[in-house]
Amino acid sequence: DTQMTQSPSTVSASVGDRVVITCRATQSISNWLAWYQQKPGRAPKLLIYRTSTLQTGVPSRFSGSGSGTEFTLTISSLQPDDFATYYCQQYSGYVFTFGPGTKVDFK
Amino acid sequence: EVELVESGGGLVQPGGFLRLSCAVSGIRVSDKHMNWVRQTPGKGPEWVSTIFSGGGIHYTDSVKGRFTISRHTSQNMVYLQMNNLRPEDTAVYYCTTCDSGRLAFDLWGQGTVVTVPS
């Protein structure tokens, strides 16, 4: 099965910063790559699916890109509501796999 | 408005069993791929099982032979029968939906906690 890694594991940032999170797969995957945001005590929230398509209601400061084995989530200008943990997730061969997460905290 | 409400979690001894339920409103369980995803504190979510809208069923390797996913279309419910529970099954279990256009989990319930002490 395809395994996922994320980097960095933690990013310390300030409001207004551009934040980039990378997700890597152990083998080439199609564009079935999604990103989630999770806050403490809450269920994950879908932000992006199919590598780059924003889920309805997600602000346009979030964007996704990538192909093959390397994908990125970019937050163009970090807002107070964006401090959270972010997970990537892939689908292939009837298996879904999540990454270990990247925590975005206050610098 | 779509809502997923899980129930059935609890404390169970190793080797025991639980049946999780997911009450679904706002959509038909037969129209979406219905899933169980679990998460332990401080770790990423882990996909457990999917029942596809067409009826196909898949499990993560660690629960094969122990867990069974099912749906009851007339009651609009999804279930996860969990047998021979292990301490490593301890987690918050979420009921989620996805569809073929996303293959990502677009809706989540609030979760139900399963604890299997070691």
mmCIF file of C-alpha atoms in Angstrom:
data_model
loop_
_atom_site.group_PDB
_atom_site.id
_atom_site.type_symbol
_atom_site.label_atom_id
_atom_site.label_comp_id
_atom_site.label_asym_id
_atom_site.label_seq_id
_atom_site.Cartn_x
_atom_site.Cartn_y
_atom_site.Cartn_z
ATOM 1 C CA ASP A 1 0.000 0.000 0.000
ATOM 2 C CA THR A 2 1.022 3.598 -0.596
ATOM 3 C CA GLN A 3 2.332 5.409 2.489
ATOM 4 C CA MET A 4 2.278 9.167 2.948
ATOM 5 C CA THR A 5 4.755 11.515 4.621
ATOM 6 C CA GLN A 6 4.389 15.212 5.366
ATOM 7 C CA SER A 7 6.891 17.983 5.955
ATOM 8 C CA PRO A 8 7.454 19.869 8.044
ATOM 9 C CA SER A 9 5.817 18.221 11.054
ATOM 10 C CA THR A 10 5.380 21.652 12.613
ATOM 11 C CA VAL A 11 5.540 25.110 11.101
ATOM 12 C CA SER A 12 5.641 28.239 13.240
ATOM 13 C CA ALA A 13 4.167 31.201 11.437
ATOM 14 C CA SER A 14 2.563 34.600 11.881
ATOM 15 C CA VAL A 15 -0.646 36.071 10.548
ATOM 16 C CA GLY A 16 -0.067 37.128 6.951
ATOM 17 C CA ASP A 17 2.698 34.582 6.297
ATOM 18 C CA ARG A 18 2.695 32.268 3.300
ATOM 19 C CA VAL A 19 2.739 28.662 4.462
ATOM 20 C CA VAL A 20 3.622 25.663 2.298
ATOM 21 C CA ILE A 21 3.124 22.065 3.433
ATOM 22 C CA THR A 22 4.464 19.138 1.422
ATOM 23 C CA CYS A 23 3.028 15.645 1.180
ATOM 24 C CA ARG A 24 4.945 12.799 -0.431
ATOM 25 C CA ALA A 25 3.746 9.379 -1.475
ATOM 26 C CA THR A 26 5.889 6.230 -1.503
ATOM 27 C CA GLN A 27 4.750 5.544 -5.059
ATOM 28 C CA SER A 28 3.243 7.576 -7.823
ATOM 29 C CA ILE A 29 -0.442 8.239 -7.255
ATOM 30 C CA SER A 30 -3.073 9.721 -9.500
ATOM 31 C CA ASN A 31 -4.633 13.047 -8.620
ATOM 32 C CA TRP A 32 -6.773 11.536 -5.821
ATOM 33 C CA LEU A 33 -5.020 13.632 -3.203
ATOM 34 C CA ALA A 34 -6.953 15.572 -0.580
ATOM 35 C CA TRP A 35 -6.125 17.982 2.245
ATOM 36 C CA TYR A 36 -7.898 18.377 5.588
ATOM 37 C CA GLN A 37 -7.762 20.890 8.427
ATOM 38 C CA GLN A 38 -8.338 19.725 11.992
ATOM 39 C CA LYS A 39 -8.730 21.731 15.178
ATOM 40 C CA PRO A 40 -8.551 20.224 18.679
ATOM 41 C CA GLY A 41 -11.616 18.231 19.635
ATOM 42 C CA ARG A 42 -13.126 18.500 16.167
ATOM 43 C CA ALA A 43 -13.435 16.171 13.206
ATOM 44 C CA PRO A 44 -11.203 16.883 10.222
ATOM 45 C CA LYS A 45 -12.609 19.264 7.620
ATOM 46 C CA LEU A 46 -12.087 18.685 3.898
ATOM 47 C CA LEU A 47 -10.311 21.629 2.256
ATOM 48 C CA ILE A 48 -9.121 20.368 -1.132
ATOM 49 C CA TYR A 49 -9.783 17.257 -3.206
ATOM 50 C CA ARG A 50 -8.419 15.930 -6.490
ATOM 51 C CA THR A 51 -5.106 17.697 -5.734
ATOM 52 C CA SER A 52 -6.310 21.225 -6.422
ATOM 53 C CA THR A 53 -10.115 21.573 -6.237
ATOM 54 C CA LEU A 54 -11.374 23.669 -3.344
ATOM 55 C CA GLN A 55 -14.244 22.207 -1.366
ATOM 56 C CA THR A 56 -17.310 24.472 -1.309
ATOM 57 C CA GLY A 57 -16.949 27.269 1.218
ATOM 58 C CA VAL A 58 -13.157 27.011 1.636
ATOM 59 C CA PRO A 59 -11.402 30.384 1.319
ATOM 60 C CA SER A 60 -9.366 31.004 -1.807
ATOM 61 C CA ARG A 61 -6.186 31.593 0.218
ATOM 62 C CA PHE A 62 -5.914 27.789 0.303
ATOM 63 C CA SER A 63 -4.550 26.107 -2.810
ATOM 64 C CA GLY A 64 -3.206 22.706 -3.755
ATOM 65 C CA SER A 65 -0.881 21.458 -6.442
ATOM 66 C CA GLY A 66 1.364 18.577 -7.365
ATOM 67 C CA SER A 67 1.594 15.332 -9.265
ATOM 68 C CA GLY A 68 3.232 11.944 -9.118
ATOM 69 C CA THR A 69 4.635 11.558 -5.622
ATOM 70 C CA GLU A 70 4.873 15.185 -4.408
ATOM 71 C CA PHE A 71 1.983 17.466 -3.526
ATOM 72 C CA THR A 72 1.708 20.801 -1.732
ATOM 73 C CA LEU A 73 -0.854 22.752 0.236
ATOM 74 C CA THR A 74 -0.292 26.503 0.224
ATOM 75 C CA ILE A 75 -1.923 29.064 2.471
ATOM 76 C CA SER A 76 -1.197 32.363 0.750
ATOM 77 C CA SER A 77 -1.774 34.645 3.738
ATOM 78 C CA LEU A 78 -2.233 32.914 7.076
ATOM 79 C CA GLN A 79 -5.277 34.026 9.044
ATOM 80 C CA PRO A 80 -6.000 33.533 12.767
ATOM 81 C CA ASP A 81 -8.537 30.812 11.969
ATOM 82 C CA ASP A 82 -5.892 28.789 10.081
ATOM 83 C CA PHE A 83 -3.834 27.720 13.106
ATOM 84 C CA ALA A 84 -4.575 24.004 13.087
ATOM 85 C CA THR A 85 -3.202 20.628 12.001
ATOM 86 C CA TYR A 86 -3.296 19.711 8.318
ATOM 87 C CA TYR A 87 -3.424 16.205 6.859
ATOM 88 C CA CYS A 88 -3.057 14.903 3.342
ATOM 89 C CA GLN A 89 -4.885 11.780 2.168
ATOM 90 C CA GLN A 90 -4.579 9.650 -0.949
ATOM 91 C CA TYR A 91 -6.803 7.068 -2.581
ATOM 92 C CA SER A 92 -5.627 4.228 -4.762
ATOM 93 C CA GLY A 93 -6.593 0.606 -5.196
ATOM 94 C CA TYR A 94 -9.575 0.797 -2.838
ATOM 95 C CA VAL A 95 -7.322 2.009 -0.011
ATOM 96 C CA PHE A 96 -7.322 5.433 1.616
ATOM 97 C CA THR A 97 -4.168 6.592 3.425
ATOM 98 C CA PHE A 98 -3.586 9.701 5.518
ATOM 99 C CA GLY A 99 -0.348 11.501 6.212
ATOM 100 C CA PRO A 100 0.914 12.052 9.781
ATOM 101 C CA GLY A 101 -0.008 15.721 9.854
ATOM 102 C CA THR A 102 1.564 19.183 9.960
ATOM 103 C CA LYS A 103 0.777 21.479 12.848
ATOM 104 C CA VAL A 104 0.685 25.197 12.084
ATOM 105 C CA ASP A 105 1.252 27.147 15.265
ATOM 106 C CA PHE A 106 2.071 30.711 16.331
ATOM 107 C CA LYS A 107 5.612 31.903 15.862
ATOM 108 C CA GLU B 1 -28.780 19.573 5.777
ATOM 109 C CA VAL B 2 -26.747 16.369 5.952
ATOM 110 C CA GLU B 3 -25.996 14.960 9.395
ATOM 111 C CA LEU B 4 -24.096 11.904 10.532
ATOM 112 C CA VAL B 5 -24.536 10.797 14.151
ATOM 113 C CA GLU B 6 -22.440 7.969 15.550
ATOM 114 C CA SER B 7 -23.258 5.893 18.605
ATOM 115 C CA GLY B 8 -22.262 2.619 20.202
ATOM 116 C CA GLY B 9 -18.782 3.376 21.470
ATOM 117 C CA GLY B 10 -17.612 2.436 24.942
ATOM 118 C CA LEU B 11 -15.147 0.557 27.094
ATOM 119 C CA VAL B 12 -14.670 -3.089 26.156
ATOM 120 C CA GLN B 13 -12.133 -5.694 27.266
ATOM 121 C CA PRO B 14 -9.672 -7.208 24.789
ATOM 122 C CA GLY B 15 -11.350 -9.917 22.764
ATOM 123 C CA GLY B 16 -14.745 -8.290 23.214
ATOM 124 C CA PHE B 17 -17.049 -6.764 20.657
ATOM 125 C CA LEU B 18 -18.955 -3.570 19.896
ATOM 126 C CA ARG B 19 -21.351 -2.458 17.210
ATOM 127 C CA LEU B 20 -21.068 1.137 16.072
ATOM 128 C CA SER B 21 -24.031 2.813 14.412
ATOM 129 C CA CYS B 22 -24.200 5.855 12.149
ATOM 130 C CA ALA B 23 -27.580 7.514 11.722
ATOM 131 C CA VAL B 24 -27.659 9.449 8.466
ATOM 132 C CA SER B 25 -30.051 12.236 7.528
ATOM 133 C CA GLY B 26 -30.199 14.495 4.495
ATOM 134 C CA ILE B 27 -28.803 11.932 2.046
ATOM 135 C CA ARG B 28 -29.429 8.286 1.251
ATOM 136 C CA VAL B 29 -26.713 5.920 2.431
ATOM 137 C CA SER B 30 -27.030 4.061 -0.874
ATOM 138 C CA ASP B 31 -26.168 7.237 -2.835
ATOM 139 C CA LYS B 32 -22.739 7.825 -1.242
ATOM 140 C CA HIS B 33 -19.718 5.756 -0.331
ATOM 141 C CA MET B 34 -19.998 5.371 3.450
ATOM 142 C CA ASN B 35 -16.875 4.983 5.555
ATOM 143 C CA TRP B 36 -15.493 4.530 9.032
ATOM 144 C CA VAL B 37 -12.330 6.460 9.878
ATOM 145 C CA ARG B 38 -10.632 6.300 13.278
ATOM 146 C CA GLN B 39 -8.140 8.507 15.049
ATOM 147 C CA THR B 40 -6.074 8.179 18.194
ATOM 148 C CA PRO B 41 -5.007 11.360 20.038
ATOM 149 C CA GLY B 42 -1.975 13.015 18.516
ATOM 150 C CA LYS B 43 -1.992 10.860 15.394
ATOM 151 C CA GLY B 44 -3.370 11.223 11.900
ATOM 152 C CA PRO B 45 -6.708 9.722 10.940
ATOM 153 C CA GLU B 46 -6.746 6.095 9.796
ATOM 154 C CA TRP B 47 -9.221 4.767 7.249
ATOM 155 C CA VAL B 48 -10.960 1.623 8.532
ATOM 156 C CA SER B 49 -13.595 0.553 6.021
ATOM 157 C CA THR B 50 -15.764 1.631 3.101
ATOM 158 C CA ILE B 51 -19.037 0.369 1.717
ATOM 159 C CA PHE B 52 -19.286 1.799 -1.767
ATOM 160 C CA SER B 53 -22.600 2.982 -3.159
ATOM 161 C CA GLY B 54 -22.612 -0.033 -5.470
ATOM 162 C CA GLY B 55 -22.199 -2.365 -2.492
ATOM 163 C CA GLY B 56 -18.487 -3.173 -2.724
ATOM 164 C CA ILE B 57 -16.740 -3.389 0.652
ATOM 165 C CA HIS B 58 -13.103 -2.859 1.616
ATOM 166 C CA TYR B 59 -11.149 -2.831 4.891
ATOM 167 C CA THR B 60 -7.766 -1.754 6.081
ATOM 168 C CA ASP B 61 -5.538 -4.797 6.631
ATOM 169 C CA SER B 62 -5.440 -4.576 10.432
ATOM 170 C CA VAL B 63 -9.207 -5.112 10.799
ATOM 171 C CA LYS B 64 -9.833 -7.683 8.067
ATOM 172 C CA GLY B 65 -11.603 -10.720 9.501
ATOM 173 C CA ARG B 66 -12.575 -8.840 12.679
ATOM 174 C CA PHE B 67 -14.675 -5.863 11.540
ATOM 175 C CA THR B 68 -17.739 -5.876 9.292
ATOM 176 C CA ILE B 69 -19.292 -2.805 7.696
ATOM 177 C CA SER B 70 -22.921 -2.851 6.622
ATOM 178 C CA ARG B 71 -25.756 -0.512 5.749
ATOM 179 C CA HIS B 72 -29.504 -0.619 6.197
ATOM 180 C CA THR B 73 -30.974 1.404 3.359
ATOM 181 C CA SER B 74 -34.563 1.590 4.614
ATOM 182 C CA GLN B 75 -33.393 2.849 8.034
ATOM 183 C CA ASN B 76 -30.639 4.952 6.423
ATOM 184 C CA MET B 77 -28.060 3.591 8.831
ATOM 185 C CA VAL B 78 -24.469 2.401 8.553
ATOM 186 C CA TYR B 79 -22.909 -0.030 11.018
ATOM 187 C CA LEU B 80 -19.485 -1.294 12.022
ATOM 188 C CA GLN B 81 -19.473 -4.613 13.843
ATOM 189 C CA MET B 82 -16.160 -4.912 15.662
ATOM 190 C CA ASN B 83 -15.170 -8.318 17.026
ATOM 191 C CA ASN B 84 -12.059 -9.589 18.810
ATOM 192 C CA LEU B 85 -11.137 -6.047 19.813
ATOM 193 C CA ARG B 86 -7.527 -5.201 20.605
ATOM 194 C CA PRO B 87 -5.956 -2.328 22.575
ATOM 195 C CA GLU B 88 -4.700 -0.870 19.290
ATOM 196 C CA ASP B 89 -8.328 -0.441 18.193
ATOM 197 C CA THR B 90 -8.736 2.275 20.832
ATOM 198 C CA ALA B 91 -9.689 5.479 19.001
ATOM 199 C CA VAL B 92 -12.388 7.944 18.108
ATOM 200 C CA TYR B 93 -14.405 6.375 15.308
ATOM 201 C CA TYR B 94 -15.941 8.707 12.740
ATOM 202 C CA CYS B 95 -18.637 7.932 10.189
ATOM 203 C CA THR B 96 -17.885 9.764 6.937
ATOM 204 C CA THR B 97 -19.155 10.110 3.385
ATOM 205 C CA CYS B 98 -17.382 10.360 0.078
ATOM 206 C CA ASP B 99 -18.290 10.136 -3.575
ATOM 207 C CA SER B 100 -16.635 9.040 -6.770
ATOM 208 C CA GLY B 101 -15.953 12.607 -7.814
ATOM 209 C CA ARG B 102 -13.828 13.381 -4.785
ATOM 210 C CA LEU B 103 -12.646 10.090 -3.233
ATOM 211 C CA ALA B 104 -12.133 12.208 -0.128
ATOM 212 C CA PHE B 105 -14.154 12.386 3.070
ATOM 213 C CA ASP B 106 -16.399 15.406 2.662
ATOM 214 C CA LEU B 107 -18.735 14.941 5.627
ATOM 215 C CA TRP B 108 -17.904 13.685 9.128
ATOM 216 C CA GLY B 109 -19.898 12.842 12.200
ATOM 217 C CA GLN B 110 -18.907 13.965 15.682
ATOM 218 C CA GLY B 111 -17.277 10.622 16.471
ATOM 219 C CA THR B 112 -17.753 7.921 19.077
ATOM 220 C CA VAL B 113 -15.001 6.766 21.438
ATOM 221 C CA VAL B 114 -13.910 3.132 21.640
ATOM 222 C CA THR B 115 -11.562 2.143 24.446
ATOM 223 C CA VAL B 116 -9.922 -1.274 24.703
ATOM 224 C CA PRO B 117 -7.563 -1.317 27.702
ATOM 225 C CA SER B 118 -4.289 -3.183 27.557
#
